[in-house]
Tab-separated table of C-alpha atoms and ligand atoms in Angstrom:
chain	number	residue	atom	x	y	z
A	1	MET	CA	99.882	101.171	102.781
A	2	ASP	CA	102.872	101.109	100.463
A	3	VAL	CA	102.944	104.557	98.845
A	4	VAL	CA	105.256	106.325	96.405
A	5	PHE	CA	105.234	110.133	96.218
A	6	ALA	CA	106.525	112.129	93.257
A	7	LEU	CA	107.386	115.419	94.980
A	8	GLY	CA	107.773	118.232	92.466
A	9	GLY	CA	111.081	120.061	92.885
A	10	SER	CA	109.216	123.340	92.420
A	11	VAL	CA	107.208	122.742	95.604
A	12	LEU	CA	110.154	121.594	97.729
A	13	MET	CA	112.428	124.291	96.305
A	14	PRO	CA	110.272	127.200	95.057
A	15	LYS	CA	111.575	130.066	92.896
A	16	GLU	CA	112.460	132.035	96.046
A	17	GLY	CA	114.905	129.244	96.995
A	18	ALA	CA	115.239	126.782	99.868
A	19	SER	CA	113.550	127.548	103.174
A	20	THR	CA	114.229	125.616	106.369
A	21	GLU	CA	110.560	125.801	107.357
A	22	ASN	CA	109.336	124.508	103.998
A	23	ILE	CA	111.688	121.504	103.967
A	24	GLN	CA	110.866	120.802	107.620
A	25	ASN	CA	107.108	120.759	106.905
A	26	TYR	CA	107.525	118.171	104.128
A	27	ALA	CA	109.877	116.050	106.257
A	28	GLN	CA	107.350	116.115	109.118
A	29	ALA	CA	104.501	115.039	106.816
A	30	PHE	CA	106.487	112.033	105.536
A	31	LYS	CA	107.666	111.117	109.054
A	32	LYS	CA	104.062	111.222	110.256
A	33	LEU	CA	102.970	108.839	107.491
A	34	LYS	CA	105.777	106.462	108.467
A	35	GLU	CA	104.727	106.650	112.131
A	36	MET	CA	101.192	105.730	111.038
A	37	GLY	CA	102.655	102.495	109.655
A	38	HIS	CA	102.849	103.353	105.943
A	39	ARG	CA	105.859	102.397	103.816
A	40	VAL	CA	106.924	105.702	102.276
A	41	SER	CA	109.022	106.431	99.167
A	42	VAL	CA	109.643	109.943	97.847
A	43	VAL	CA	110.984	110.694	94.365
A	44	VAL	CA	112.088	114.341	94.319
A	45	GLY	CA	112.080	116.538	91.195
A	46	GLY	CA	114.669	119.073	90.067
A	47	GLY	CA	112.501	122.202	90.286
A	48	ASN	CA	113.811	125.623	89.465
A	49	THR	CA	117.453	124.576	89.946
A	50	ALA	CA	117.153	122.000	87.142
A	51	ARG	CA	115.285	124.397	84.836
A	52	GLN	CA	117.801	127.230	85.283
A	53	TYR	CA	120.794	125.003	84.563
A	54	ILE	CA	119.054	123.294	81.629
A	55	SER	CA	118.039	126.566	79.975
A	56	VAL	CA	121.656	127.753	79.911
A	57	ALA	CA	123.202	124.371	78.985
A	58	ARG	CA	120.724	123.965	76.096
A	59	GLU	CA	122.514	126.817	74.292
A	60	PHE	CA	125.650	124.633	74.149
A	61	THR	CA	124.639	120.970	74.137
A	62	ASN	CA	122.034	118.282	73.381
A	63	GLU	CA	118.918	117.236	75.319
A	64	SER	CA	120.431	114.088	76.899
A	65	PHE	CA	123.260	116.045	78.467
A	66	CYS	CA	120.726	118.612	79.697
A	67	ASP	CA	118.816	115.677	81.220
A	68	GLU	CA	121.991	114.550	83.021
A	69	ILE	CA	122.297	118.036	84.532
A	70	GLY	CA	118.630	117.875	85.544
A	71	ILE	CA	119.227	114.495	87.220
A	72	LEU	CA	121.967	115.994	89.394
A	73	ALA	CA	119.532	118.714	90.526
A	74	THR	CA	116.979	116.026	91.522
A	75	ARG	CA	119.660	114.272	93.585
A	76	MET	CA	120.682	117.514	95.274
A	77	ASN	CA	117.052	118.221	96.222
A	78	SER	CA	116.792	114.628	97.480
A	79	MET	CA	119.777	115.214	99.767
A	80	LEU	CA	118.081	118.275	101.199
A	81	LEU	CA	114.993	116.249	102.132
A	82	ILE	CA	117.186	113.410	103.468
A	83	SER	CA	119.012	115.899	105.691
A	84	ALA	CA	115.693	116.993	107.246
A	85	LEU	CA	114.449	113.403	107.726
A	86	GLY	CA	117.350	112.538	110.054
A	87	LYS	CA	117.314	108.933	111.284
A	88	ASP	CA	114.164	108.112	109.299
A	89	ALA	CA	116.207	108.153	106.062
A	90	VAL	CA	119.535	106.839	104.781
A	91	LYS	CA	122.205	109.366	103.737
A	92	GLN	CA	122.379	107.868	100.266
A	93	VAL	CA	120.446	108.690	97.099
A	94	PRO	CA	119.973	105.432	95.177
A	95	GLU	CA	120.401	105.584	91.401
A	96	ASN	CA	118.411	102.457	90.545
A	97	PHE	CA	115.346	100.591	91.807
A	98	LYS	CA	117.173	97.592	93.277
A	99	ASP	CA	119.203	99.828	95.595
A	100	ALA	CA	116.041	101.802	96.357
A	101	GLU	CA	114.239	98.657	97.519
A	102	LEU	CA	117.117	97.798	99.871
A	103	ILE	CA	116.597	101.127	101.664
A	104	LEU	CA	112.882	100.396	102.091
A	105	ASN	CA	113.753	96.969	103.485
A	106	MET	CA	115.818	98.732	106.174
A	107	ASP	CA	112.526	100.255	107.371
A	108	LYS	CA	113.585	103.765	106.301
A	109	ILE	CA	111.865	106.414	104.183
A	110	LEU	CA	113.289	106.059	100.672
A	111	VAL	CA	114.277	109.313	98.953
A	112	MET	CA	115.615	109.309	95.404
A	113	GLY	CA	115.802	111.520	92.325
A	114	GLY	CA	116.343	110.727	88.655
A	115	THR	CA	117.801	107.626	87.032
A	116	HIS	CA	118.420	107.983	83.254
A	117	PRO	CA	117.959	110.712	80.601
A	118	ALA	CA	114.819	111.238	78.508
A	119	HIS	CA	112.107	111.380	81.150
A	120	THR	CA	111.213	113.218	84.343
A	121	THR	CA	110.992	112.056	87.951
A	122	ASP	CA	107.256	111.355	87.320
A	123	ALA	CA	108.367	108.380	85.221
A	124	VAL	CA	110.876	107.368	87.911
A	125	SER	CA	108.124	107.420	90.545
A	126	ALA	CA	105.769	105.342	88.360
A	127	THR	CA	108.481	102.762	87.619
A	128	LEU	CA	109.456	102.604	91.293
A	129	ALA	CA	105.792	102.098	92.249
A	130	GLU	CA	105.575	99.249	89.733
A	131	PHE	CA	108.929	97.745	90.839
A	132	ILE	CA	108.046	97.612	94.565
A	133	ASP	CA	104.342	96.748	93.971
A	134	ALA	CA	103.178	99.914	95.724
A	135	ASP	CA	99.483	100.313	96.580
A	136	LEU	CA	99.384	103.972	95.589
A	137	LEU	CA	101.310	106.543	93.541
A	138	VAL	CA	100.806	110.180	94.570
A	139	ILE	CA	102.010	112.900	92.196
A	140	ALA	CA	102.389	116.038	94.346
A	141	THR	CA	102.946	118.944	91.986
A	142	ASN	CA	102.385	122.670	91.428
A	143	VAL	CA	98.856	122.264	90.034
A	144	ASP	CA	95.982	120.807	92.069
A	145	GLY	CA	95.024	117.987	89.724
A	146	VAL	CA	94.661	116.911	86.101
A	147	TYR	CA	92.844	119.398	83.856
A	148	THR	CA	91.415	119.007	80.355
A	149	LYS	CA	94.209	121.369	79.190
A	150	ASP	CA	97.185	123.019	80.901
A	151	PRO	CA	95.471	125.427	83.367
A	152	ARG	CA	98.596	127.630	83.490
A	153	CYS	CA	97.960	128.833	79.935
A	154	ASN	CA	94.264	127.951	79.216
A	155	GLU	CA	91.592	129.833	81.131
A	156	ASP	CA	88.886	127.389	79.947
A	157	ALA	CA	90.700	124.317	81.346
A	158	VAL	CA	88.421	122.155	83.523
A	159	LYS	CA	89.686	120.149	86.499
A	160	LEU	CA	88.859	116.438	86.461
A	161	ASP	CA	88.078	114.687	89.784
A	162	LYS	CA	88.286	111.131	88.450
A	163	ILE	CA	89.703	109.689	85.230
A	164	ASN	CA	90.964	106.337	84.043
A	165	THR	CA	94.468	105.576	82.791
A	166	LYS	CA	93.383	105.650	79.117
A	167	GLU	CA	92.009	109.181	79.564
A	168	LEU	CA	95.292	110.157	81.265
A	169	LEU	CA	97.176	108.859	78.209
A	170	GLU	CA	95.004	110.984	75.900
A	171	ILE	CA	95.450	114.151	77.989
A	172	THR	CA	99.217	113.836	78.501
A	173	GLY	CA	100.216	112.050	75.262
A	174	SER	CA	101.254	115.218	73.470
A	175	ASN	CA	103.228	116.698	76.423
A	176	SER	CA	106.818	117.663	75.609
A	177	MET	CA	109.672	115.177	76.178
A	178	SER	CA	112.421	117.820	76.182
A	179	ALA	CA	114.727	118.285	79.192
A	180	GLY	CA	113.112	120.238	82.013
A	181	SER	CA	109.572	120.040	80.579
A	182	SER	CA	106.816	120.478	83.141
A	183	GLY	CA	103.493	118.976	82.037
A	184	VAL	CA	101.298	117.784	84.937
A	185	VAL	CA	102.299	114.133	84.267
A	186	ASP	CA	105.034	113.200	81.796
A	187	PRO	CA	103.919	111.000	78.844
A	188	LEU	CA	106.206	108.094	79.784
A	189	ALA	CA	104.882	108.157	83.350
A	190	SER	CA	101.313	107.944	81.969
A	191	LYS	CA	102.265	104.862	79.936
A	192	ILE	CA	103.816	103.163	82.971
A	193	ILE	CA	100.775	104.040	85.130
A	194	ASP	CA	98.607	102.427	82.436
A	195	ARG	CA	100.693	99.264	81.941
A	196	ALA	CA	101.229	98.696	85.670
A	197	LYS	CA	97.554	99.473	86.451
A	198	LEU	CA	98.699	101.813	89.219
A	199	LYS	CA	96.151	103.589	91.365
A	200	THR	CA	97.374	107.187	91.137
A	201	ILE	CA	96.418	110.520	92.650
A	202	VAL	CA	97.529	113.932	91.392
A	203	ILE	CA	97.449	116.582	94.136
A	204	LYS	CA	98.746	120.056	94.879
A	205	GLY	CA	102.114	119.467	96.545
A	206	ILE	CA	101.431	120.925	99.973
A	207	PRO	CA	101.974	118.946	103.220
A	208	GLU	CA	98.226	118.992	104.088
A	209	GLU	CA	97.307	117.405	100.742
A	210	ILE	CA	100.142	114.871	101.079
A	211	LEU	CA	98.669	113.712	104.399
A	212	ALA	CA	95.117	113.759	103.014
A	213	SER	CA	96.083	111.725	99.933
A	214	ILE	CA	96.380	108.560	102.020
A	215	SER	CA	92.901	108.830	103.528
A	216	GLY	CA	91.278	109.777	100.219
A	217	ASN	CA	90.217	113.200	101.548
A	218	HIS	CA	92.319	115.153	99.065
A	219	ASN	CA	91.184	117.737	96.487
A	220	GLY	CA	93.114	116.313	93.544
A	221	THR	CA	92.416	113.927	90.671
A	222	THR	CA	92.082	110.174	91.186
A	223	ILE	CA	93.276	107.990	88.295
A	224	THR	CA	92.119	104.387	88.224
A	225	PRO	CA	93.032	101.543	85.825
B	1	LIG	N1	115.633	113.940	84.346
B	1	LIG	C1	115.972	112.858	83.535
B	1	LIG	N2	115.780	111.598	84.023
B	1	LIG	C2	115.297	111.340	85.262
B	1	LIG	C3	114.905	112.456	86.058
B	1	LIG	C4	115.084	113.741	85.575
B	1	LIG	O1	116.408	113.012	82.409
B	1	LIG	O2	115.198	110.175	85.646
B	1	LIG	C5	115.895	115.321	83.852
B	1	LIG	C6	114.802	115.848	82.909
B	1	LIG	O3	115.374	116.763	82.013
B	1	LIG	C7	113.884	116.543	83.880
B	1	LIG	C8	114.879	117.204	84.827
B	1	LIG	O4	113.033	117.487	83.271
B	1	LIG	O5	115.937	116.207	84.963
B	1	LIG	C9	114.356	117.572	86.197
B	1	LIG	O6	113.477	116.572	86.700
B	1	LIG	P1	111.923	116.860	86.909
B	1	LIG	O7	111.844	117.928	87.952
B	1	LIG	O8	111.364	117.342	85.593
B	1	LIG	O9	111.340	115.564	87.321
């Protein structure tokens, strides 16, 4: 299976900071999927590093420049994962989809971060999945699926097991577009998922769920065209 993962920076690099064991566990999960014969791409988010830098920079500058700072954080996190993947990855973080595809054609795990301002790495992962005709997009994040409302601030939010891309558009359409925003799926990503008719899964970003996402035995939300 050709699968693209959007790996939230907050799961790879939690608030407490980088941990060798944590990075190792993710690298092992992706290596295992490659060994099983899957073609694996990982788009890494900026996490807490991006949000800290953006919140200070915002006092001085505009959103696009904050986005550029966020993009650098995604590339730094990508390099951390690349370092743990060893010979299964290339020591280069591509900045566009054509270069990304070349890495996949070398039979390596592709790891990349952001591309351009005004969206998050969710949108990068959806565009990459469209560009390489992936079979599956997996959004591995800090919530365990798509809810009717943001579960982090609404106690009455209900988790959805299965939705279609139009329902995803309705739920995420009003999410913020500002630098460093952290809705479960960014609105541009939802539009790309819809136009490309991408089969997508939203899961809690833990190695066990990443492995289970391929077999369908995950506890997240399945989004179908
Ligand atoms: N970002 C972009 N474009 C990209 C990727 C990221 O502008 O292609 C910026 C956004 O401000 C985003 C931040 O919120 O970097 C960190 O990425 P993420 O963790 O939100 O995906």
